Amino acid sequence: MRPVAGHAARPVRFGSVAAVTRVVCPGSFDPVTNGHLDIVRRASRLFDEVVVAVLVNESKKSLFTLDERLEMLGEATADLPNVSVATFRGLLVNFCVEHDVPAIVKCMRAVSDFDYELQRAQMNGSLTDVDTLFIPTSPEYSYLASSLVKEVAKGGGDVSRLVPPYVLDRLTAAFS
Ligand code: PNS
């Protein structure tokens, strides 16, 4: 871990605490972006197991099929041995309870995310004891959303910095 400049390491005594070892990163991932991957990677350093859970929502129109989204996520997380990819239908907290996942990890891009995410975290917490943990998005991805990536790609804009190469290829194919 990088020390803060000017602060020498001091010995610290850690007590024994019950740690959250498995978390879920939920989303539609239509498609996965570098912003999603930033959060998944950072979560994979903090927790023993990270489950990336893709919502199956037949009533929501998506650009990519479920299989395509799973394939892209599989490729994107192939180098992270403690990350797996799954799907879920219905309530996220039911998925968490069924799979013994005590916490949901969500990203916080900007203040505009806060009200929405807080409300959902509190609703989920009221239904079960599944907790929600927020990881601040890295500044370079704070404006990033799958919907915007699709809009820009559809208009012929350059999204190569925002998604992995194999996602870029699929976006290019989808809009050519
Ligand atoms: O990538 P998205 O579309 O912003 O992800 C949203 C997602 C899948 C995290 C959210 O819609 C969700 O959790 N859906 C499952 C339904 C649910 O549990 N609803 C109750 C929320 S309080």
Coordinates of N, CA and C and ligand atoms in Angstrom, one line a residue:
M1 N 0.8 -1.2 0.0 CA 0.0 0.0 0.0 C 0.9 1.2 0.0
R2 N 0.5 2.3 -0.8 CA 1.3 3.5 -0.8 C 1.1 4.3 0.5
P3 N 2.3 4.7 1.1 CA 2.2 5.6 2.3 C 1.8 7.0 1.9
V4 N 1.2 7.8 2.7 CA 0.9 9.2 2.5 C 2.3 9.9 2.7
A5 N 2.6 10.8 1.7 CA 3.9 11.4 1.8 C 4.1 12.1 3.2
G6 N 5.3 11.9 3.8 CA 5.6 12.6 5.0 C 5.1 11.8 6.3
H7 N 4.4 10.7 6.1 CA 3.9 10.0 7.2 C 4.6 8.6 7.3
A8 N 5.4 8.5 8.4 CA 6.1 7.2 8.5 C 5.1 6.2 9.0
A9 N 5.3 4.9 8.6 CA 4.4 3.9 9.1 C 4.5 3.7 10.6
R10 N 3.4 3.6 11.3 CA 3.4 3.3 12.7 C 2.8 2.0 12.9
P11 N 3.3 1.2 13.9 CA 2.6 -0.1 14.2 C 1.2 0.2 14.6
V12 N 0.3 -0.6 14.1 CA -1.2 -0.5 14.5 C -1.6 -1.9 15.0
R13 N -2.4 -1.9 16.0 CA -3.0 -3.2 16.5 C -4.4 -3.4 15.9
F14 N -4.6 -4.4 15.2 CA -5.9 -4.7 14.7 C -6.6 -5.7 15.6
G15 N -7.9 -5.4 15.9 CA -8.6 -6.4 16.6 C -9.2 -7.5 15.7
S16 N -9.9 -8.4 16.2 CA -10.5 -9.4 15.3 C -11.9 -9.0 15.0
V17 N -12.1 -8.8 13.7 CA -13.4 -8.3 13.3 C -14.1 -9.2 12.3
A18 N -15.4 -9.2 12.2 CA -16.1 -10.0 11.2 C -16.0 -9.3 9.9
A19 N -15.3 -9.8 8.9 CA -15.2 -9.1 7.6 C -16.2 -9.5 6.6
V20 N -16.6 -8.6 5.8 CA -17.4 -8.9 4.6 C -16.5 -9.5 3.6
T21 N -16.8 -10.8 3.2 CA -15.8 -11.4 2.3 C -16.4 -11.5 0.9
R22 N -17.7 -11.4 0.7 CA -18.3 -11.6 -0.6 C -19.2 -10.4 -0.9
V23 N -19.0 -9.8 -2.0 CA -19.9 -8.7 -2.4 C -20.4 -8.9 -3.8
V24 N -21.5 -8.2 -4.1 CA -22.0 -8.2 -5.5 C -21.9 -6.8 -6.1
C25 N -21.5 -6.8 -7.4 CA -21.6 -5.5 -8.2 C -22.7 -5.7 -9.2
P26 N -23.8 -5.1 -9.0 CA -25.0 -5.4 -9.9 C -25.1 -4.3 -11.0
G27 N -25.8 -4.7 -12.0 CA -26.0 -3.7 -13.1 C -26.6 -4.3 -14.3
S28 N -26.8 -3.5 -15.3 CA -27.3 -4.0 -16.6 C -26.2 -4.3 -17.6
F29 N -25.1 -3.5 -17.4 CA -23.8 -3.7 -18.2 C -24.1 -3.8 -19.7
D30 N -24.8 -2.8 -20.2 CA -25.2 -2.8 -21.6 C -24.6 -1.7 -22.3
P31 N -23.3 -1.7 -22.6 CA -22.3 -2.7 -22.3 C -21.4 -2.3 -21.0
V32 N -20.6 -3.3 -20.6 CA -19.6 -2.9 -19.5 C -18.7 -1.8 -20.0
T33 N -18.4 -0.9 -19.2 CA -17.5 0.2 -19.5 C -16.2 0.2 -18.6
N34 N -15.3 1.0 -18.9 CA -14.1 1.1 -18.1 C -14.4 1.6 -16.7
G35 N -15.5 2.4 -16.6 CA -16.0 2.8 -15.3 C -16.4 1.7 -14.4
H36 N -17.2 0.8 -15.0 CA -17.6 -0.4 -14.2 C -16.4 -1.2 -13.8
L37 N -15.5 -1.4 -14.8 CA -14.3 -2.2 -14.5 C -13.4 -1.7 -13.4
D38 N -13.3 -0.3 -13.4 CA -12.6 0.3 -12.3 C -13.1 -0.1 -10.9
I39 N -14.4 -0.1 -10.8 CA -15.1 -0.4 -9.5 C -14.9 -1.9 -9.2
V40 N -15.1 -2.8 -10.2 CA -15.0 -4.2 -10.0 C -13.5 -4.6 -9.6
R41 N -12.5 -4.0 -10.3 CA -11.1 -4.2 -9.9 C -10.8 -3.8 -8.5
R42 N -11.3 -2.6 -8.2 CA -11.0 -2.1 -6.8 C -11.7 -3.0 -5.8
A43 N -12.9 -3.4 -6.1 CA -13.6 -4.3 -5.1 C -12.9 -5.6 -5.0
S44 N -12.3 -6.1 -6.1 CA -11.6 -7.4 -6.0 C -10.4 -7.3 -5.2
R45 N -9.9 -6.1 -5.0 CA -8.7 -5.9 -4.1 C -9.1 -5.9 -2.6
L46 N -10.4 -5.5 -2.4 CA -10.8 -5.2 -1.0 C -11.5 -6.5 -0.4
F47 N -12.1 -7.3 -1.3 CA -13.0 -8.4 -0.8 C -12.5 -9.7 -1.4
D48 N -12.8 -10.8 -0.6 CA -12.4 -12.1 -1.1 C -13.0 -12.5 -2.4
E49 N -14.3 -12.2 -2.5 CA -15.0 -12.6 -3.7 C -15.9 -11.5 -4.2
V50 N -15.9 -11.3 -5.5 CA -16.8 -10.3 -6.1 C -17.7 -11.0 -7.2
V51 N -19.0 -10.9 -7.0 CA -19.9 -11.4 -8.0 C -20.4 -10.3 -8.8
V52 N -20.2 -10.2 -10.1 CA -20.8 -9.2 -11.0 C -22.1 -9.8 -11.4
A53 N -23.2 -9.2 -11.0 CA -24.5 -9.7 -11.3 C -25.3 -8.9 -12.3
V54 N -25.6 -9.5 -13.4 CA -26.3 -8.8 -14.5 C -27.8 -9.0 -14.3
L55 N -28.5 -7.9 -14.3 CA -30.0 -8.0 -14.2 C -30.6 -8.5 -15.5
V56 N -31.4 -9.5 -15.4 CA -32.2 -10.0 -16.6 C -33.6 -9.3 -16.5
N57 N -33.8 -8.4 -17.5 CA -35.0 -7.6 -17.4 C -35.6 -7.6 -18.8
E58 N -36.5 -8.5 -19.1 CA -37.1 -8.7 -20.4 C -37.8 -7.4 -20.9
S59 N -38.3 -6.6 -20.0 CA -39.1 -5.5 -20.4 C -38.2 -4.3 -20.7
K60 N -36.9 -4.3 -20.4 CA -36.0 -3.2 -20.8 C -35.3 -3.5 -22.1
K61 N -35.4 -2.6 -23.0 CA -34.7 -2.8 -24.3 C -33.2 -2.6 -24.2
S62 N -32.5 -3.6 -24.6 CA -31.0 -3.5 -24.4 C -30.4 -3.5 -25.8
L63 N -29.2 -2.9 -26.0 CA -28.5 -3.0 -27.3 C -27.9 -4.4 -27.4
F64 N -27.3 -4.9 -26.4 CA -26.7 -6.3 -26.5 C -27.5 -7.3 -25.8
T65 N -27.5 -8.5 -26.3 CA -28.3 -9.6 -25.7 C -27.6 -9.9 -24.3
L66 N -28.3 -10.7 -23.5 CA -27.8 -11.1 -22.3 C -26.4 -11.9 -22.5
D67 N -26.5 -12.8 -23.4 CA -25.3 -13.6 -23.7 C -24.1 -12.7 -24.1
E68 N -24.4 -11.7 -24.9 CA -23.3 -10.8 -25.4 C -22.7 -10.1 -24.2
R69 N -23.6 -9.6 -23.3 CA -23.2 -8.8 -22.1 C -22.3 -9.7 -21.2
L70 N -22.8 -11.0 -21.0 CA -22.0 -11.9 -20.2 C -20.7 -12.2 -20.8
E71 N -20.6 -12.4 -22.1 CA -19.4 -12.7 -22.8 C -18.4 -11.5 -22.6
M72 N -18.8 -10.3 -22.8 CA -18.0 -9.1 -22.6 C -17.5 -9.0 -21.2
L73 N -18.4 -9.3 -20.2 CA -18.0 -9.2 -18.8 C -17.0 -10.3 -18.5
G74 N -17.2 -11.5 -19.0 CA -16.3 -12.6 -18.8 C -14.9 -12.3 -19.3
E75 N -14.8 -11.7 -20.5 CA -13.5 -11.3 -21.0 C -12.9 -10.2 -20.2
A76 N -13.7 -9.3 -19.7 CA -13.2 -8.1 -19.0 C -12.6 -8.5 -17.6
T77 N -13.2 -9.6 -17.1 CA -12.8 -9.9 -15.7 C -11.9 -11.2 -15.7
A78 N -11.5 -11.7 -16.9 CA -10.8 -13.0 -16.9 C -9.5 -13.0 -16.1
D79 N -8.9 -11.8 -15.9 CA -7.6 -11.7 -15.2 C -7.8 -11.5 -13.7
L80 N -9.1 -11.6 -13.3 CA -9.4 -11.4 -11.8 C -9.9 -12.7 -11.2
P81 N -9.1 -13.5 -10.6 CA -9.5 -14.8 -10.2 C -10.6 -14.8 -9.2
N82 N -10.8 -13.8 -8.4 CA -11.8 -13.8 -7.4 C -13.1 -13.1 -7.8
V83 N -13.2 -12.9 -9.2 CA -14.4 -12.3 -9.7 C -15.2 -13.3 -10.6
S84 N -16.5 -13.4 -10.3 CA -17.3 -14.3 -11.1 C -18.4 -13.4 -11.7
V85 N -19.1 -14.0 -12.7 CA -20.2 -13.3 -13.4 C -21.4 -14.1 -13.3
A86 N -22.5 -13.5 -12.9 CA -23.8 -14.2 -12.7 C -24.9 -13.4 -13.2
T87 N -26.1 -14.0 -13.3 CA -27.3 -13.2 -13.7 C -28.3 -13.3 -12.5
F88 N -29.2 -12.4 -12.5 CA -30.3 -12.5 -11.5 C -31.6 -11.8 -12.1
R89 N -32.7 -12.3 -11.6 CA -34.0 -11.8 -12.0 C -34.7 -11.3 -10.7
G90 N -35.5 -10.3 -10.8 CA -36.3 -9.9 -9.7 C -35.4 -9.0 -8.7
L91 N -35.6 -9.2 -7.5 CA -35.0 -8.3 -6.5 C -33.5 -8.7 -6.3
L92 N -32.7 -7.7 -6.2 CA -31.3 -8.0 -6.0 C -31.0 -8.6 -4.6
V93 N -31.8 -8.1 -3.6 CA -31.6 -8.6 -2.3 C -31.9 -10.1 -2.2
N94 N -32.9 -10.6 -3.0 CA -33.1 -12.0 -3.0 C -31.9 -12.8 -3.5
F95 N -31.3 -12.3 -4.6 CA -30.1 -12.9 -5.1 C -29.0 -12.9 -4.0
C96 N -28.9 -11.8 -3.3 CA -27.9 -11.8 -2.2 C -28.1 -12.8 -1.1
V97 N -29.4 -12.9 -0.7 CA -29.7 -13.9 0.4 C -29.5 -15.3 -0.1
E98 N -29.9 -15.6 -1.4 CA -29.8 -16.9 -1.9 C -28.3 -17.3 -2.0
H99 N -27.4 -16.4 -2.3 CA -26.0 -16.7 -2.6 C -25.1 -16.2 -1.4
D100 N -25.8 -15.9 -0.3 CA -25.0 -15.6 0.9 C -24.0 -14.5 0.7
V101 N -24.6 -13.4 0.1 CA -23.8 -12.2 -0.2 C -24.2 -11.1 0.8
P102 N -23.4 -10.7 1.7 CA -23.8 -9.7 2.7 C -23.9 -8.3 2.3
A103 N -23.2 -8.0 1.2 CA -23.1 -6.5 0.8 C -23.1 -6.3 -0.7
I104 N -23.8 -5.2 -1.1 CA -23.8 -4.7 -2.5 C -22.8 -3.6 -2.6
V105 N -22.0 -3.6 -3.7 CA -21.1 -2.5 -3.9 C -21.7 -1.7 -5.1
K106 N -21.8 -0.4 -4.8 CA -22.2 0.5 -5.9 C -21.2 1.6 -6.0
C107 N -21.1 2.2 -7.2 CA -20.2 3.3 -7.4 C -21.0 4.6 -7.2
M108 N -20.2 5.6 -6.8 CA -20.8 6.9 -6.6 C -20.0 7.9 -7.5
R109 N -20.7 8.2 -8.7 CA -19.9 9.0 -9.7 C -19.9 10.5 -9.3
A110 N -21.0 11.0 -8.8 CA -21.2 12.4 -8.5 C -22.3 12.6 -7.5
V111 N -22.5 13.8 -7.0 CA -23.6 14.1 -6.1 C -24.9 13.7 -6.7
S112 N -25.0 13.8 -8.0 CA -26.3 13.5 -8.6 C -26.7 12.0 -8.5
D113 N -25.7 11.2 -8.2 CA -26.0 9.7 -7.9 C -26.6 9.5 -6.5
F114 N -26.3 10.5 -5.6 CA -26.4 10.2 -4.2 C -27.9 9.9 -3.8
D115 N -28.8 10.8 -4.2 CA -30.2 10.6 -3.7 C -30.8 9.2 -4.2
Y116 N -30.5 9.0 -5.5 CA -31.0 7.7 -6.1 C -30.4 6.5 -5.3
E117 N -29.1 6.5 -5.2 CA -28.5 5.3 -4.6 C -28.8 5.2 -3.1
L118 N -28.9 6.3 -2.4 CA -29.2 6.2 -1.0 C -30.5 5.6 -0.8
Q119 N -31.5 6.1 -1.6 CA -32.9 5.6 -1.5 C -32.9 4.0 -1.7
R120 N -32.2 3.6 -2.7 CA -32.2 2.2 -3.1 C -31.5 1.4 -2.0
A121 N -30.4 2.0 -1.5 CA -29.6 1.3 -0.4 C -30.5 1.1 0.8
Q122 N -31.2 2.2 1.1 CA -32.1 2.1 2.3 C -33.2 1.2 2.1
M123 N -33.8 1.1 0.9 CA -34.9 0.2 0.7 C -34.4 -1.2 0.8
N124 N -33.3 -1.5 0.2 CA -32.7 -2.8 0.2 C -32.4 -3.2 1.7
G125 N -31.9 -2.3 2.4 CA -31.5 -2.5 3.8 C -32.8 -2.8 4.7
S126 N -33.9 -2.2 4.2 CA -35.2 -2.3 5.0 C -35.8 -3.7 4.7
L127 N -35.4 -4.3 3.6 CA -36.0 -5.6 3.2 C -35.3 -6.8 3.8
T128 N -34.0 -6.5 4.0 CA -33.1 -7.6 4.5 C -31.9 -6.9 5.3
D129 N -31.0 -7.7 5.8 CA -29.8 -7.1 6.4 C -28.7 -7.0 5.4
V130 N -29.0 -7.1 4.1 CA -27.9 -6.8 3.1 C -27.6 -5.4 3.1
D131 N -26.3 -5.1 3.2 CA -25.8 -3.7 3.3 C -25.3 -3.2 1.9
T132 N -25.2 -1.9 1.8 CA -24.7 -1.3 0.5 C -23.5 -0.5 0.9
L133 N -22.4 -0.8 0.1 CA -21.2 0.0 0.3 C -20.9 0.8 -1.0
F134 N -20.5 2.0 -0.8 CA -20.2 2.9 -2.0 C -18.7 3.1 -2.2
I135 N -18.3 2.9 -3.5 CA -16.9 3.2 -3.8 C -17.0 4.4 -4.8
P136 N -16.2 5.5 -4.4 CA -16.2 6.6 -5.3 C -15.6 6.3 -6.7
T137 N -16.2 6.6 -7.8 CA -15.7 6.4 -9.1 C -14.4 7.2 -9.2
S138 N -13.4 6.6 -9.9 CA -12.2 7.4 -10.2 C -12.6 8.6 -11.1
P139 N -11.9 9.7 -10.8 CA -12.3 11.0 -11.5 C -12.4 10.9 -13.0
E140 N -11.5 10.1 -13.6 CA -11.5 10.0 -15.1 C -12.8 9.3 -15.6
Y141 N -13.5 8.7 -14.7 CA -14.7 8.0 -15.2 C -16.0 8.6 -14.7
S142 N -15.9 9.8 -14.0 CA -17.1 10.3 -13.3 C -18.2 10.7 -14.2
Y143 N -18.0 10.9 -15.5 CA -19.1 11.2 -16.4 C -19.6 10.0 -17.2
L144 N -19.0 8.9 -16.9 CA -19.2 7.7 -17.8 C -20.5 6.9 -17.4
A145 N -21.3 6.6 -18.5 CA -22.5 5.7 -18.3 C -22.6 4.9 -19.6
S146 N -23.1 3.7 -19.5 CA -23.3 2.9 -20.7 C -24.2 3.6 -21.7
S147 N -25.2 4.3 -21.2 CA -26.2 4.9 -22.1 C -25.5 6.0 -22.9
L148 N -24.6 6.8 -22.3 CA -23.9 7.8 -23.0 C -22.9 7.2 -24.0
V149 N -22.2 6.1 -23.6 CA -21.3 5.5 -24.5 C -22.0 5.0 -25.7
K150 N -23.2 4.5 -25.6 CA -24.0 4.0 -26.7 C -24.4 5.2 -27.6
E151 N -24.8 6.3 -27.0 CA -25.3 7.5 -27.7 C -24.1 8.0 -28.5
V152 N -22.9 8.1 -27.9 CA -21.8 8.7 -28.6 C -21.3 7.8 -29.7
A153 N -21.3 6.5 -29.4 CA -20.9 5.5 -30.4 C -21.8 5.5 -31.6
K154 N -23.1 5.6 -31.3 CA -24.1 5.6 -32.4 C -23.9 6.9 -33.3
G155 N -23.5 8.0 -32.7 CA -23.3 9.2 -33.5 C -21.9 9.2 -34.1
G156 N -21.1 8.2 -34.0 CA -19.8 8.1 -34.7 C -18.7 8.7 -33.8
G157 N -19.0 9.0 -32.6 CA -17.9 9.6 -31.7 C -16.9 8.6 -31.2
D158 N -15.8 9.0 -30.7 CA -14.7 8.1 -30.3 C -14.9 7.7 -28.8
V159 N -15.2 6.4 -28.6 CA -15.4 6.0 -27.2 C -14.3 5.0 -26.8
S160 N -13.2 5.0 -27.6 CA -12.1 4.0 -27.4 C -11.5 4.1 -26.0
R161 N -11.5 5.3 -25.4 CA -10.9 5.4 -24.1 C -11.9 4.9 -23.0
L162 N -13.1 4.7 -23.3 CA -14.2 4.5 -22.3 C -14.6 3.0 -22.1
V163 N -14.2 2.2 -23.1 CA -14.6 0.8 -23.0 C -13.4 -0.1 -23.5
P164 N -13.3 -1.4 -23.0 CA -12.3 -2.2 -23.5 C -12.4 -2.5 -25.0
P165 N -11.3 -2.9 -25.6 CA -11.2 -3.0 -27.1 C -12.3 -4.0 -27.7
Y166 N -12.6 -5.1 -27.0 CA -13.6 -6.0 -27.5 C -15.0 -5.5 -27.4
V167 N -15.2 -4.6 -26.5 CA -16.5 -3.9 -26.4 C -16.6 -2.8 -27.5
L168 N -15.5 -2.2 -27.7 CA -15.5 -1.2 -28.8 C -15.8 -1.9 -30.2
D169 N -15.2 -3.0 -30.4 CA -15.5 -3.8 -31.6 C -17.0 -4.1 -31.8
R170 N -17.6 -4.5 -30.7 CA -19.0 -4.8 -30.7 C -19.9 -3.6 -30.9
L171 N -19.5 -2.5 -30.3 CA -20.2 -1.2 -30.5 C -20.1 -0.8 -32.0
T172 N -18.9 -0.9 -32.5 CA -18.7 -0.5 -33.9 C -19.5 -1.3 -34.8
A173 N -19.6 -2.7 -34.6 CA -20.4 -3.6 -35.4 C -21.9 -3.2 -35.2
A174 N -22.3 -2.9 -34.0 CA -23.7 -2.7 -33.8 C -24.2 -1.4 -34.5
F175 N -23.3 -0.4 -34.7 CA -23.7 0.8 -35.2 C -23.2 1.1 -36.7
S176 N -22.7 0.0 -37.3 CA -22.2 0.2 -38.7 C -23.2 -0.2 -39.7
Ligands
PNS1 O1 -26.8 -0.6 -14.5 P1 -28.1 -0.2 -13.9 O2 -29.2 -0.5 -14.9 O3 -28.1 1.2 -13.4 O4 -28.3 -1.2 -12.7 C1 -29.5 -1.1 -11.9 C2 -29.6 -2.3 -11.0 C3 -29.6 -3.6 -11.8 C4 -28.5 -2.3 -10.0 C5 -31.0 -2.0 -10.3 O5 -32.0 -1.8 -11.2 C6 -31.4 -3.2 -9.4 O6 -30.9 -3.5 -8.4 N1 -32.5 -3.9 -9.9 C7 -33.0 -5.1 -9.3 C8 -34.5 -4.9 -8.9 C9 -34.5 -4.5 -7.4 O7 -33.9 -5.1 -6.6 N2 -35.3 -3.4 -7.1 C10 -35.4 -2.9 -5.8 C11 -34.4 -1.7 -5.6 S1 -34.6 -0.9 -4.0

